[in-house]
Amino acid sequence: MARMLPAEKGSNFYFETYQLIADIYYGQKRYDYVIYYMKPLLDEPKLHPSNRYKTCMVIGKSYLAKGDQANALKYFREALDAGKKVPYKYNYSEAEKYIKGLTK
């Protein structure tokens, strides 16, 4: 009999669960829910930098969609910082693009 085992906080399984929830709400344009579910992930010290990057990007995009450019910029900058900390080659150019667009 299969048992439901909780995913360890900060693990990829933990992140992916919340990422799926965020994807659904983002697709429905329910940006407050995206922010609500994703922000707590940033408090997880074990969260991999690539997952931190993705979390910050979806939060930033949600704030941008809501018209809150200041918070969007804050999270895009956090995403860029996280992307630079990934220990392997990682493409964080999307964050750079958003930052450039918001700081013109």
Short mmCIF file of C-alpha atoms in Angstrom, two decimals, residues 1-97:
data_model
loop_
_atom_site.label_atom_id
_atom_site.label_comp_id
_atom_site.label_asym_id
_atom_site.label_seq_id
_atom_site.Cartn_x
_atom_site.Cartn_y
_atom_site.Cartn_z
CA MET A 1 0.00 0.00 0.00
CA ALA A 2 1.42 3.32 -1.03
CA ARG A 3 1.74 5.92 1.66
CA MET A 4 1.82 9.63 1.24
CA LEU A 5 5.16 10.78 2.53
CA PRO A 6 5.72 14.45 3.16
CA ALA A 7 8.42 16.05 1.06
CA GLU A 8 11.30 17.53 3.01
CA LYS A 9 11.12 21.31 3.09
CA GLY A 10 13.52 22.76 0.57
CA SER A 11 13.64 19.57 -1.50
CA ASN A 12 12.89 19.51 -5.21
CA PHE A 13 9.64 17.62 -4.57
CA TYR A 14 8.56 20.27 -2.07
CA PHE A 15 9.40 23.05 -4.53
CA GLU A 16 7.74 21.34 -7.49
CA THR A 17 4.48 20.93 -5.57
CA TYR A 18 4.28 24.65 -4.92
CA GLN A 19 5.47 25.45 -8.43
CA LEU A 20 2.54 23.45 -9.87
CA ILE A 21 0.09 25.30 -7.61
CA ALA A 22 1.60 28.62 -8.71
CA ASP A 23 1.43 27.63 -12.39
CA ILE A 24 -2.28 26.92 -12.08
CA TYR A 25 -3.04 30.20 -10.32
CA TYR A 26 -0.79 32.17 -12.69
CA GLY A 27 -2.65 30.71 -15.67
CA GLN A 28 -5.91 31.82 -14.05
CA LYS A 29 -4.44 35.31 -13.48
CA ARG A 30 -4.88 34.91 -9.73
CA TYR A 31 -1.59 36.58 -8.93
CA ASP A 32 -2.24 37.14 -5.22
CA TYR A 33 -2.47 33.37 -4.78
CA VAL A 34 0.78 32.84 -6.67
CA ILE A 35 2.52 35.27 -4.34
CA TYR A 36 0.83 33.74 -1.28
CA TYR A 37 2.02 30.22 -2.09
CA MET A 38 5.49 31.03 -3.38
CA LYS A 39 6.78 33.63 -0.93
CA PRO A 40 7.17 31.17 1.99
CA LEU A 41 9.54 29.08 -0.12
CA LEU A 42 12.06 31.91 0.06
CA ASP A 43 12.35 31.32 3.82
CA GLU A 44 13.61 27.77 3.23
CA PRO A 45 17.39 27.74 3.73
CA LYS A 46 17.70 24.39 1.89
CA LEU A 47 16.03 25.69 -1.28
CA HIS A 48 18.40 25.17 -4.21
CA PRO A 49 19.49 28.41 -5.92
CA SER A 50 17.86 27.36 -9.20
CA ASN A 51 14.55 26.83 -7.40
CA ARG A 52 15.02 30.14 -5.57
CA TYR A 53 15.53 31.76 -9.00
CA LYS A 54 12.31 30.24 -10.36
CA THR A 55 10.40 31.22 -7.22
CA CYS A 56 11.55 34.83 -7.41
CA MET A 57 10.78 34.99 -11.13
CA VAL A 58 7.17 33.85 -10.74
CA ILE A 59 6.67 36.22 -7.81
CA GLY A 60 8.19 39.07 -9.83
CA LYS A 61 6.02 38.29 -12.85
CA SER A 62 2.95 38.20 -10.63
CA TYR A 63 3.73 41.59 -9.14
CA LEU A 64 4.37 42.96 -12.63
CA ALA A 65 1.03 41.61 -13.85
CA LYS A 66 -0.63 43.36 -10.89
CA GLY A 67 1.07 46.63 -11.89
CA ASP A 68 3.41 46.70 -8.88
CA GLN A 69 6.69 47.47 -10.63
CA ALA A 70 8.66 48.21 -7.45
CA ASN A 71 8.03 44.76 -5.95
CA ALA A 72 8.47 43.12 -9.35
CA LEU A 73 11.91 44.70 -9.67
CA LYS A 74 12.83 43.60 -6.14
CA TYR A 75 12.06 39.96 -6.93
CA PHE A 76 13.70 40.02 -10.36
CA ARG A 77 16.88 41.27 -8.67
CA GLU A 78 16.62 38.50 -6.08
CA ALA A 79 16.16 36.03 -8.94
CA LEU A 80 19.30 37.33 -10.63
CA ASP A 81 21.29 36.96 -7.41
CA ALA A 82 20.00 33.40 -6.94
CA GLY A 83 20.73 32.52 -10.57
CA LYS A 84 24.35 33.61 -10.16
CA LYS A 85 24.71 31.24 -7.18
CA VAL A 86 23.73 28.11 -9.10
CA PRO A 87 26.86 25.92 -9.01
CA TYR A 88 26.54 24.89 -12.64
CA LYS A 89 25.99 26.83 -15.86
CA TYR A 90 22.57 28.43 -15.52
CA ASN A 91 20.66 30.81 -17.77
CA TYR A 92 19.42 33.76 -15.74
CA SER A 93 19.09 36.13 -18.70
CA GLU A 94 15.31 36.35 -18.28
CA ALA A 95 15.80 38.12 -14.93
CA GLU A 96 18.30 40.49 -16.54
CA LYS A 97 15.79 41.26 -19.30
#
